[in-house]
Short mmCIF file of C-alpha atoms in Angstrom, two decimals:
data_model
loop_
_atom_site.label_atom_id
_atom_site.label_comp_id
_atom_site.label_asym_id
_atom_site.label_seq_id
_atom_site.Cartn_x
_atom_site.Cartn_y
_atom_site.Cartn_z
CA MET P 1 68.33 99.40 158.86
CA THR P 2 69.28 103.02 159.05
CA THR P 3 72.48 103.85 157.37
CA SER P 4 74.75 107.12 156.71
CA LEU P 5 74.68 108.24 153.12
CA GLY P 6 78.04 108.11 152.97
CA ASP P 7 77.73 104.81 153.74
CA LEU P 8 74.95 103.81 151.50
CA ALA P 9 75.92 105.99 148.34
CA GLU P 10 78.84 104.78 145.34
CA LEU P 11 80.56 108.00 145.21
CA VAL P 12 79.92 111.92 146.43
CA ARG P 13 81.34 114.60 144.28
CA SER P 14 80.87 118.84 144.82
CA LYS P 15 82.32 120.96 142.90
CA ASN P 16 82.60 124.20 141.60
CA ALA P 17 80.04 125.31 138.86
CA GLY P 18 80.97 128.19 138.01
CA PRO P 19 82.66 131.16 140.90
CA PHE P 20 78.63 131.33 142.51
CA TRP P 21 77.45 127.92 142.41
CA LEU P 22 78.04 124.64 144.61
CA THR P 23 77.18 121.97 143.74
CA ILE P 24 77.07 117.86 144.42
CA ASP P 25 76.18 114.72 142.78
CA VAL P 26 75.40 111.83 144.86
CA PHE P 27 75.78 108.46 142.96
CA LEU P 28 73.63 105.31 144.26
CA ALA P 29 74.34 101.45 143.17
CA THR P 30 71.12 100.66 142.97
CA GLU P 31 67.13 102.38 142.11
CA HIS P 32 66.39 100.29 145.56
CA ASP P 33 69.24 102.48 146.67
CA TYR P 34 68.22 105.74 145.02
CA ILE P 35 65.20 106.09 146.10
CA ARG P 36 66.44 104.97 150.11
CA ALA P 37 68.77 108.36 149.24
CA ARG P 38 66.00 110.41 147.26
CA ASN P 39 63.30 110.01 150.58
CA SER P 40 66.29 111.44 152.92
CA LEU P 41 66.45 114.48 154.27
CA LEU P 42 69.40 115.03 151.25
CA THR P 43 66.05 116.13 149.43
CA ASP P 44 65.29 118.76 152.01
CA PRO P 45 65.95 122.33 150.47
CA ALA P 46 65.73 123.40 154.10
CA HIS P 47 67.94 120.36 155.37
CA ILE P 48 70.73 121.64 153.11
CA ALA P 49 69.85 125.58 153.30
CA ALA P 50 71.02 124.83 157.41
CA VAL P 51 73.80 122.67 156.83
CA PHE P 52 76.04 125.23 154.51
CA GLU P 53 73.65 128.66 155.80
CA VAL P 54 71.82 129.36 152.95
CA PRO P 55 68.84 130.67 151.92
CA ALA P 56 66.30 127.30 151.65
CA SER P 57 64.34 129.35 148.20
CA THR P 58 67.42 128.84 146.49
CA VAL P 59 68.95 125.27 146.58
CA ARG P 60 68.34 123.56 143.88
CA ILE P 61 67.30 119.91 143.85
CA PHE P 62 67.48 117.48 141.07
CA THR P 63 66.78 113.89 140.51
CA LEU P 64 67.93 111.37 138.19
CA PRO P 65 66.17 108.40 138.35
CA ASN P 66 67.49 107.26 134.80
CA LEU P 67 70.78 107.56 136.67
CA ASN P 68 70.61 106.63 140.13
CA ALA P 69 71.78 110.12 141.33
CA ILE P 70 70.83 113.41 143.45
CA LYS P 71 71.82 117.06 142.39
CA VAL P 72 72.31 119.71 145.45
CA SER P 73 73.20 122.78 144.27
CA LEU P 74 73.26 126.01 145.78
CA PRO P 75 75.06 129.65 145.65
CA ARG P 76 78.09 129.20 147.67
CA PRO P 77 78.19 130.42 150.71
CA HIS P 78 81.95 131.50 150.20
CA VAL P 79 82.34 133.29 146.14
CA GLN P 80 85.19 131.12 144.92
CA GLY P 81 88.61 132.80 145.85
CA SER P 82 87.36 135.76 148.45
CA LEU P 83 88.72 136.05 151.08
CA ARG P 84 87.07 133.42 153.86
CA ASP P 85 86.92 130.88 150.92
CA THR P 86 88.59 127.40 152.55
CA ASP P 87 88.16 125.51 149.25
CA LEU P 88 88.81 126.94 146.01
CA HIS P 89 87.66 123.72 143.57
CA GLY P 90 84.42 122.87 145.77
CA GLY P 91 86.09 119.90 145.43
CA GLN P 92 85.25 118.62 149.19
CA GLN P 93 82.47 120.23 150.35
CA TYR P 94 79.97 117.31 149.87
CA VAL P 95 82.07 115.98 152.97
CA PRO P 96 78.87 117.29 155.73
CA LEU P 97 76.02 116.00 153.74
CA LEU P 98 77.83 112.25 153.91
CA ALA P 99 76.57 111.94 158.08
CA ILE P 100 72.13 111.93 156.87
CA PRO P 101 70.67 109.39 157.92
CA VAL P 102 68.78 107.16 155.59
CA ASP P 103 65.77 104.48 156.08
CA MET L 1 88.76 116.72 121.33
CA PRO L 2 92.04 115.86 123.01
CA ALA L 3 92.11 115.93 126.66
CA GLY L 4 89.64 118.47 128.94
CA TYR L 5 92.00 121.60 128.95
CA VAL L 6 95.72 122.41 126.93
CA GLY L 7 98.49 121.64 128.92
CA ALA L 8 96.39 118.77 130.90
CA GLY L 9 98.82 116.30 128.97
CA PHE L 10 97.37 113.17 127.01
CA PRO L 11 99.12 110.31 125.18
CA GLU L 12 100.44 111.90 121.96
CA ALA L 13 99.33 108.54 120.20
CA THR L 14 95.86 109.40 120.56
CA VAL L 15 95.78 113.25 119.07
CA TYR L 16 97.50 111.71 115.70
CA ARG L 17 93.89 109.15 115.19
CA ALA L 18 93.16 112.08 113.89
CA ARG L 19 93.26 112.21 110.55
CA GLU L 20 92.20 107.57 110.70
CA LEU L 21 89.36 108.73 112.52
CA HIS L 22 88.44 111.45 109.47
CA ALA L 23 87.93 113.96 112.05
CA ASP L 24 86.80 117.15 111.00
CA VAL L 25 88.08 119.59 113.41
CA ILE L 26 90.29 119.47 117.39
CA ALA L 27 88.82 121.52 119.20
CA ILE L 28 89.84 122.19 123.60
CA ASP L 29 89.73 124.51 125.56
CA GLY L 30 92.27 126.50 127.37
CA GLY L 31 91.02 127.38 130.53
CA SER L 32 87.90 128.09 133.05
CA THR L 33 87.17 130.20 135.83
CA ASP L 34 87.79 126.99 137.47
CA SER L 35 91.64 128.12 138.74
CA GLY L 36 90.31 131.39 140.69
CA PRO L 37 89.97 134.96 139.95
CA HIS L 38 93.81 135.72 140.17
CA TYR L 39 94.22 134.95 136.27
CA LEU L 40 91.29 136.74 135.11
CA GLY L 41 92.95 139.81 137.83
CA THR L 42 96.74 139.32 136.30
CA ALA L 43 96.21 138.11 133.08
CA THR L 44 98.50 135.09 133.93
CA ALA L 45 97.66 131.05 133.04
CA LYS L 46 97.88 128.66 135.56
CA SER L 47 99.15 126.16 133.18
CA ALA L 48 102.86 125.97 132.30
CA ARG L 49 104.84 127.06 129.32
CA ASN L 50 106.28 123.74 128.76
CA ALA L 51 103.29 122.30 129.21
CA VAL L 52 101.24 124.19 126.84
CA ALA L 53 103.80 123.77 124.06
CA ARG L 54 103.91 120.43 124.30
CA ASP L 55 99.90 119.34 123.66
CA LEU L 56 99.69 122.30 121.28
CA ARG L 57 102.73 121.00 119.22
CA HIS L 58 101.01 117.22 119.29
CA ILE L 59 97.58 118.67 118.31
CA LEU L 60 99.06 120.45 115.54
CA LEU L 61 101.42 118.52 114.08
CA ALA L 62 97.72 115.77 114.17
CA ALA L 63 95.92 118.25 112.39
CA ARG L 64 98.92 118.87 109.37
CA ASP L 65 98.72 114.92 109.66
CA ALA L 66 94.28 115.53 109.00
CA ASP L 67 94.33 118.06 107.32
CA ILE L 68 92.16 119.96 110.01
CA PRO L 69 91.59 123.20 111.51
CA VAL L 70 92.93 123.23 115.27
CA ILE L 71 90.65 125.85 117.73
CA VAL L 72 91.83 126.52 121.26
CA GLY L 73 89.61 128.57 123.48
CA SER L 74 90.22 130.72 126.90
CA CYS L 75 93.33 131.16 125.58
CA GLY L 76 96.15 131.84 128.35
CA THR L 77 93.20 130.24 131.10
CA SER L 78 90.94 132.73 131.62
CA GLY L 79 90.90 134.34 128.31
CA THR L 80 92.36 137.76 128.00
CA ASP L 81 93.48 139.66 125.62
CA ALA L 82 97.43 138.91 127.05
CA GLY L 83 96.34 135.03 127.53
CA VAL L 84 95.70 134.86 123.50
CA ASP L 85 98.64 136.60 122.26
CA TRP L 86 100.27 134.24 125.15
CA ILE L 87 99.26 131.34 122.77
CA TYR L 88 99.70 133.25 119.69
CA GLU L 89 103.20 133.54 120.03
CA ILE L 90 103.85 129.93 122.23
CA ALA L 91 102.69 128.80 118.37
CA LEU L 92 104.59 130.39 116.28
CA GLU L 93 107.27 129.13 117.93
CA ILE L 94 105.70 125.73 117.33
CA ALA L 95 104.93 126.61 113.54
CA GLU L 96 108.97 127.82 112.77
CA THR L 97 110.31 125.16 114.79
CA GLU L 98 107.71 122.15 112.90
CA GLU L 99 107.60 123.67 109.82
CA LEU L 100 104.12 124.37 109.86
CA ASP L 101 101.70 126.86 107.82
CA LEU L 102 99.68 128.45 109.70
CA SER L 103 97.07 131.10 108.98
CA ILE L 104 96.14 132.54 112.57
CA ALA L 105 93.02 133.55 113.69
CA ARG L 106 92.94 135.27 117.49
CA ILE L 107 89.81 136.54 118.74
CA TYR L 108 89.92 138.96 121.77
CA SER L 109 87.61 139.12 124.21
CA GLU L 110 88.25 141.46 126.57
CA GLN L 111 85.67 144.87 127.72
CA THR L 112 86.71 148.17 129.13
CA ALA L 113 84.17 148.74 131.87
CA SER L 114 83.73 152.70 130.07
CA GLU L 115 82.12 150.65 126.95
CA LEU L 116 79.86 147.99 129.00
CA LYS L 117 78.48 151.28 131.50
CA ARG L 118 77.29 152.12 128.20
CA TYR L 119 75.54 149.32 128.03
CA LEU L 120 75.04 149.70 131.05
CA ALA L 121 73.58 153.12 131.28
CA GLU L 122 71.07 151.77 128.25
CA ASN L 123 69.60 148.31 130.68
CA ARG L 124 71.23 146.37 128.12
CA ILE L 125 73.68 144.53 131.08
CA HIS L 126 71.32 141.52 133.94
CA PRO L 127 72.10 139.62 136.69
CA LEU L 128 72.56 135.69 137.48
CA GLU L 129 71.06 134.37 139.79
CA PRO L 130 72.95 134.58 142.53
CA ALA L 131 74.32 137.98 141.82
CA ALA L 132 72.59 141.89 142.32
CA ASP L 133 72.03 144.50 140.04
CA LEU L 134 75.86 145.83 138.52
CA ARG L 135 77.17 149.21 139.33
CA PRO L 136 79.45 150.59 136.94
CA GLU L 137 82.13 151.21 140.19
CA THR L 138 81.81 147.31 140.11
CA LEU L 139 82.81 147.68 136.25
CA ASP L 140 85.45 150.29 137.49
CA ARG L 141 87.26 148.12 139.81
CA CYS L 142 87.87 144.99 137.63
CA SER L 143 91.78 144.45 136.64
CA HIS L 144 90.29 142.70 133.84
CA ILE L 145 86.67 141.62 132.00
CA VAL L 146 85.66 139.21 129.50
CA GLY L 147 83.13 138.84 127.33
CA VAL L 148 82.37 134.86 126.43
CA LEU L 149 81.88 134.25 123.27
CA GLY L 150 79.53 132.21 121.77
CA HIS L 151 80.32 129.86 117.99
CA GLU L 152 79.42 132.75 115.57
CA PRO L 153 82.79 134.53 115.90
CA ILE L 154 84.83 131.48 116.02
CA LEU L 155 83.18 129.92 112.45
CA ASP L 156 83.64 133.26 110.80
CA ALA L 157 87.34 133.21 111.36
CA LEU L 158 87.08 129.51 110.06
CA ALA L 159 85.47 130.71 107.38
CA GLN L 160 88.25 133.66 106.69
CA GLY L 161 91.10 130.71 105.88
CA ALA L 162 91.93 130.31 109.42
CA ASN L 163 93.45 126.59 110.01
CA LEU L 164 94.32 127.42 113.84
CA VAL L 165 91.97 130.09 115.19
CA LEU L 166 92.93 131.27 119.03
CA THR L 167 90.31 132.89 120.70
CA GLY L 168 89.59 134.79 123.98
CA ARG L 169 86.87 133.05 126.47
CA ALA L 170 84.64 131.33 125.22
CA THR L 171 82.28 128.86 126.44
CA ASP L 172 83.76 125.51 125.98
CA THR L 173 81.01 124.13 123.96
CA ALA L 174 80.90 126.62 121.11
CA LEU L 175 84.85 125.57 120.55
CA ILE L 176 83.65 122.26 119.60
CA ALA L 177 79.74 123.09 118.41
CA ALA L 178 80.86 125.94 115.10
CA VAL L 179 82.14 123.14 112.77
CA PRO L 180 78.80 121.05 113.13
CA LEU L 181 77.00 123.95 113.45
CA GLY L 182 78.77 125.63 110.35
CA ARG L 183 77.88 122.34 108.57
CA GLY L 184 74.03 122.75 109.62
CA MET L 185 73.66 119.64 111.41
CA PRO L 186 71.02 120.27 114.00
CA ASP L 187 71.48 122.38 117.62
CA GLY L 188 70.25 120.51 119.82
CA PRO L 189 72.28 117.08 119.31
CA VAL L 190 75.35 119.55 118.06
CA TRP L 191 75.34 121.38 121.91
CA HIS L 192 75.04 118.57 124.01
CA GLY L 193 77.40 117.12 121.93
CA ALA L 194 80.05 119.58 122.61
CA LYS L 195 78.91 120.20 126.43
CA THR L 196 79.63 115.70 126.73
CA SER L 197 83.06 116.19 125.05
CA GLU L 198 83.66 119.63 126.34
CA CYS L 199 86.01 117.78 129.27
CA GLY L 200 87.99 115.34 126.87
CA GLY L 201 87.59 112.25 128.19
CA LEU L 202 86.04 112.55 131.32
CA CYS L 203 82.53 111.19 130.04
CA THR L 204 84.23 108.38 129.29
CA THR L 205 84.96 105.22 131.26
CA LYS L 206 88.78 105.85 132.11
CA PRO L 207 89.22 109.84 131.83
CA GLN L 208 93.07 109.15 131.80
CA SER L 209 93.31 107.64 128.42
CA GLY L 210 92.95 110.15 126.16
CA GLY L 211 90.27 112.26 124.36
CA VAL L 212 88.04 111.60 122.63
CA LEU L 213 85.88 112.49 118.96
CA VAL L 214 82.13 113.07 118.45
CA THR L 215 80.63 112.51 115.18
CA PHE L 216 77.24 114.23 114.43
CA ASP L 217 74.38 113.86 112.10
CA ARG L 218 70.64 115.30 111.40
CA THR L 219 69.60 112.94 114.55
CA GLY L 220 71.96 113.22 117.25
CA PHE L 221 75.26 112.44 118.23
CA THR L 222 77.84 109.30 118.41
CA VAL L 223 81.11 109.70 121.05
CA GLU L 224 83.90 107.42 121.20
CA PRO L 225 87.23 107.16 123.41
CA LEU L 226 90.58 108.44 121.29
CA GLY L 227 92.29 105.77 123.64
CA ASP L 228 92.06 102.21 123.05
CA ASP L 229 91.27 101.29 126.62
CA ALA L 230 89.11 103.53 127.46
CA ALA L 231 84.54 103.34 126.42
CA CYS L 232 81.78 105.51 126.57
CA THR L 233 79.02 103.98 128.40
CA PRO L 234 74.92 104.96 128.63
CA THR L 235 75.95 106.27 132.11
CA SER L 236 79.52 107.52 131.61
CA VAL L 237 78.10 110.36 128.94
CA ALA L 238 74.98 110.73 131.06
CA ALA L 239 76.97 111.69 134.18
CA HIS L 240 79.36 113.80 131.90
CA MET L 241 75.52 116.79 132.02
CA MET L 242 75.70 116.63 135.95
CA TYR L 243 79.15 117.51 135.69
CA GLU L 244 80.24 121.16 136.96
CA ASN L 245 76.46 122.31 135.66
CA ALA L 246 73.98 124.01 138.25
CA ASP L 247 71.10 122.43 136.80
CA PRO L 248 71.60 119.21 135.30
CA PHE L 249 69.38 119.15 132.32
CA ARG L 250 70.00 122.78 130.71
CA MET L 251 72.47 124.91 129.82
CA ARG L 252 72.81 128.03 128.59
CA GLU L 253 74.44 129.25 125.29
CA PRO L 254 74.26 132.77 123.93
CA ALA L 255 71.75 131.87 121.33
CA GLY L 256 69.65 130.09 123.88
CA THR L 257 69.86 126.54 126.73
CA LEU L 258 70.53 123.33 125.53
CA ASP L 259 67.81 120.91 126.81
CA THR L 260 68.88 117.04 127.63
CA SER L 261 65.93 116.37 129.67
CA GLY L 262 64.70 113.61 126.38
CA ALA L 263 67.42 113.79 125.35
CA ARG L 264 68.26 109.14 125.34
CA TYR L 265 72.09 106.98 125.68
CA LEU L 266 72.49 104.24 124.16
CA GLN L 267 74.57 102.07 123.55
CA ALA L 268 76.24 101.61 120.02
CA ASP L 269 78.69 99.01 120.53
CA ASP L 270 81.16 98.13 123.37
CA ARG L 271 83.03 101.88 123.20
CA ARG L 272 80.91 104.00 121.51
CA VAL L 273 77.16 105.71 122.64
CA ARG L 274 74.85 107.11 120.31
CA VAL L 275 73.04 110.13 121.95
CA GLU L 276 69.23 111.46 120.55
CA GLY L 277 66.68 113.32 121.43
CA SER L 278 68.58 116.52 122.55
CA ARG L 279 66.84 119.87 121.94
CA PHE L 280 67.87 123.39 121.45
CA GLU L 281 65.41 126.45 122.44
CA SER L 282 66.61 130.03 120.62
CA ALA L 283 66.13 132.58 122.72
CA ASP L 284 64.97 135.93 122.16
CA GLN L 285 67.23 137.93 122.86
CA TYR L 286 71.43 136.19 122.09
CA THR L 287 73.97 137.33 125.46
CA ILE L 288 76.98 137.82 126.35
CA LYS L 289 78.28 136.86 129.77
CA LEU L 290 80.78 138.41 131.74
CA GLU L 291 83.48 137.08 133.99
CA GLY L 292 85.32 140.50 136.15
CA ALA L 293 88.02 140.06 138.61
CA ALA L 294 89.28 143.09 141.21
CA PRO L 295 91.62 143.47 143.80
CA ALA L 296 90.98 142.68 147.27
CA GLY L 297 94.39 143.56 148.96
CA TYR L 298 97.63 142.18 149.98
CA GLN L 299 97.98 138.48 151.47
CA THR L 300 101.21 137.83 153.83
CA MET L 301 101.08 133.84 155.19
CA ILE L 302 102.39 132.22 158.23
CA LEU L 303 102.28 128.52 158.19
CA VAL L 304 102.67 127.02 161.75
CA GLY L 305 102.33 123.43 163.11
CA LEU L 306 101.28 122.23 166.20
CA ARG L 307 101.75 119.55 167.74
CA SER L 308 101.17 120.08 171.89
CA PRO L 309 98.23 117.91 173.22
CA THR L 310 97.66 120.35 175.09
CA VAL L 311 97.29 123.21 172.90
CA LEU L 312 95.00 121.14 170.73
CA ALA L 313 92.79 119.94 173.30
CA ARG L 314 91.96 123.83 174.16
CA LEU L 315 92.97 125.07 169.94
CA ASP L 316 89.53 127.50 169.69
CA GLU L 317 90.47 129.34 173.27
CA TRP L 318 94.10 128.80 171.59
CA CYS L 319 93.18 130.80 168.31
CA ASP L 320 90.77 133.01 169.66
CA GLY L 321 93.46 134.71 172.67
CA VAL L 322 96.07 135.01 169.78
CA LEU L 323 93.91 136.54 168.09
CA THR L 324 92.20 138.95 170.53
CA TYR L 325 95.45 139.40 171.16
CA LEU L 326 96.98 140.71 167.67
CA HIS L 327 93.56 142.92 167.46
CA HIS L 328 94.06 144.75 170.57
CA ASN L 329 97.78 144.85 170.03
CA ILE L 330 97.49 146.28 165.87
CA ALA L 331 95.06 148.68 167.18
CA GLU L 332 97.90 150.60 169.23
CA SER L 333 101.28 149.96 167.68
CA PHE L 334 99.80 150.91 163.99
CA GLY L 335 96.27 152.87 164.57
CA LEU L 336 94.46 150.33 162.21
CA SER L 337 90.89 149.19 163.42
CA PRO L 338 89.88 146.45 162.06
CA ALA L 339 88.29 147.90 159.31
CA ASP L 340 91.14 148.49 157.62
CA TYR L 341 92.37 144.88 157.30
CA ASP L 342 91.59 141.16 158.09
CA LEU L 343 93.38 138.21 160.10
CA GLN L 344 92.79 134.52 160.21
CA LEU L 345 94.27 131.32 160.97
CA ARG L 346 92.97 128.38 159.31
CA ARG L 347 93.96 125.02 161.05
CA TYR L 348 94.27 122.27 158.58
CA GLY L 349 94.38 119.77 160.44
CA GLN L 350 90.76 120.92 162.08
CA ASP L 351 88.47 122.51 160.30
CA GLY L 352 90.78 124.31 157.38
CA VAL L 353 88.89 122.46 154.82
CA LEU L 354 85.61 122.76 155.83
CA GLY L 355 85.33 125.51 158.44
CA LYS L 356 81.87 125.94 160.54
CA TYR L 357 80.31 123.32 158.57
CA GLU L 358 82.41 120.93 159.90
CA PRO L 359 80.44 118.06 161.16
CA ASP L 360 83.17 116.49 163.21
CA LYS L 361 83.86 118.70 166.17
CA SER L 362 85.27 115.26 168.50
CA THR L 363 88.42 113.79 166.69
CA MET L 364 91.56 115.21 168.27
CA PRO L 365 93.68 115.29 165.65
CA ARG L 366 97.42 114.59 166.15
CA GLU L 367 98.61 117.85 165.05
CA VAL L 368 97.54 120.95 163.17
CA GLY L 369 98.31 123.46 160.72
CA ILE L 370 97.76 126.69 161.04
CA VAL L 371 97.66 128.73 158.58
CA PHE L 372 97.71 132.49 159.59
CA ILE L 373 96.78 135.01 156.97
CA ALA L 374 96.81 138.82 157.47
CA THR L 375 94.64 140.91 154.87
CA ALA L 376 95.69 144.79 154.52
CA GLU L 377 95.12 147.09 151.39
CA ASP L 378 99.27 146.93 150.38
CA GLN L 379 101.49 144.22 150.46
CA ALA L 380 104.01 146.45 153.31
CA THR L 381 101.50 146.60 155.75
CA ALA L 382 100.17 142.68 155.03
CA THR L 383 103.57 141.58 155.91
CA GLN L 384 104.28 143.88 159.05
CA LEU L 385 101.43 142.98 160.17
CA ALA L 386 102.77 139.17 159.82
CA LYS L 387 106.19 139.89 161.52
CA PHE L 388 104.22 141.40 164.77
CA ALA L 389 102.32 138.10 164.87
CA ASN L 390 105.11 136.46 164.46
CA PRO L 391 106.13 136.36 168.03
CA ILE L 392 102.69 135.33 169.41
CA LEU L 393 102.75 132.86 166.26
CA LEU L 394 105.39 131.10 167.69
CA HIS L 395 105.51 131.78 171.93
CA ALA L 396 101.35 132.44 173.10
CA PRO L 397 100.67 130.03 175.57
CA LEU L 398 97.28 128.77 176.91
CA PRO L 399 95.24 131.42 178.61
CA GLY L 400 96.53 130.08 182.42
CA GLU L 401 99.94 128.43 181.25
CA THR L 402 103.23 130.27 182.87
CA ALA L 403 106.61 128.30 181.08
CA LEU L 404 106.84 130.22 177.76
CA PRO L 405 106.37 127.75 174.96
CA SER L 406 107.03 128.04 171.03
CA TYR L 407 105.32 126.66 168.13
CA ALA L 408 106.92 124.81 164.54
CA PHE L 409 107.61 127.30 162.39
CA PHE L 410 107.85 125.98 158.45
CA GLY L 411 110.47 127.14 158.45
CA SER L 412 112.87 130.61 157.60
CA PRO L 413 111.52 133.05 156.97
CA ALA L 414 108.56 132.71 158.41
CA GLU L 415 106.60 134.73 156.09
CA THR L 416 105.53 134.44 153.06
CA GLU L 417 104.08 136.81 150.42
CA ARG L 418 101.31 135.94 148.18
CA GLY L 419 100.81 139.02 146.72
CA GLN L 420 97.73 140.75 145.11
CA LEU L 421 94.65 139.25 146.16
CA HIS L 422 91.65 139.47 143.10
CA GLU L 423 87.38 138.48 143.76
CA PHE L 424 85.36 137.88 141.63
CA VAL L 425 82.75 140.16 140.68
CA LEU L 426 80.25 139.58 138.22
CA SER L 427 78.30 137.44 137.10
CA HIS L 428 75.90 139.39 134.37
CA THR L 429 75.45 139.06 130.72
CA VAL L 430 75.06 141.42 128.23
CA ASN L 431 71.40 141.94 125.79
CA VAL L 432 73.96 142.33 122.19
CA ASP L 433 72.20 142.57 118.68
CA SER L 434 75.12 140.35 117.20
CA PRO L 435 77.42 137.81 118.72
CA HIS L 436 80.25 139.51 117.43
CA GLU L 437 79.94 143.27 118.62
CA LEU L 438 81.95 142.73 121.55
CA PHE L 439 84.73 140.94 119.91
CA ARG L 440 87.54 141.42 117.13
CA THR L 441 89.31 139.44 115.72
CA LEU L 442 92.67 139.09 114.16
CA VAL L 443 93.86 137.36 111.33
CA SER L 444 97.58 136.51 110.35
CA VAL L 445 99.62 134.10 108.40
CA ALA L 446 103.00 132.15 110.07
CA HIS L 447 104.92 131.09 106.84
CA ALA L 448 107.34 127.95 107.38
#
């Protein structure tokens, strides 16, 4: 049954990784859910690049099966605290990924 | 590690466990870049002075009780020289009121543009992804530049007899790694244990219960919470490598790279976690990371509440109309071109947080807080632009509307000056010959 990443995941969070990088962590409750998330667009650099309008070559995706977790890191679309930055700590920038469909 | 940073607060009983637990050092950082470029650009702290003094007092008293040194890193939020002196003054006040004997080392890490230009000319400064090559004029623009120091200057200060080490900008991990590395513990477990504990209790099941104790040995490290009601679990500890790290397995330090991909996390007992298998790869070149903040204009803002259902239903049109009118008339009244200033309307309640990345375009908000932001070369111009926008923001009708509406201003004065804006402009490293060469240490004594 198709659901959304937001409904499937136990926790999705985002934060600065220094002023120039944004990092998004997705924690799943079980190995089964982890595999479902891993098989979704969450691990497709082209999709992440399209959502945040950054080059796909700069998107870094890490799978952590021991933690049932997936990490997505990308250069911040706007550098932290710069004129157009609307989220100083990057803490809300995970939200556009919640709608990713998961089979 | 009593907490994530000095001034964050912790249950006081947790630090006084230092003696009973045979701790060898209390280490805590005083900041990072995470509060943004203003604090580095202005060399001011984000924390309340009283909050810092409260935490530091308990830490210094607990350290006297256990007869161990204290290390405070990245003093004053961004680790500028003024930040180090700020914590130093607070420490002197505590030493006097609590009758403490302190030998205080201050390690300064601020850098000058002229000195760094010499390194640049020698091709010893390189960009970190995604930055571009550094240009000398970028260094000149910076109000303040700090180098991020490693553990070696801290170890050196302790060897000189300091029992309180206050550092400029340092890696969070260097503060924790200094003492175990000085005692010959293996570098893989030391850097991994340091990273695990750098945010205090954040690697436990209950971060607000206090910090953590890390015990290093020849084959690994063991981490336990200081609060009675918290526990470390393999998941809580392993997950912390993900926190605020772009790469969850590899972390660069001045002397090399921590690699945790082979680490094993084991539950030692109901509160403690044992970690083994972490490795540290020494780099061929020792590097110091630079952080720099440069002025980026001055800002004035106005907060306007919109509740009118007709305006909220056509919010894009309303905002476009306001900005178009202002840009046109600013050219006429101020003689400024759009390159000379910047105007923004942030629409809190609609898409103020995510902007164009907001996925929900269809939900109609009940009310929206419009933050109008004018940015210009100087404060007077920014404020004049805000005052010029005031009547438009108050009364702008929708296209086709004939009646004059009025919207809900936050208060009087309508405009709020935000002062000078700064931006982070450096993400570069310097190749150095010695871990000490960019830093200066002063040791002084405060007697009871």
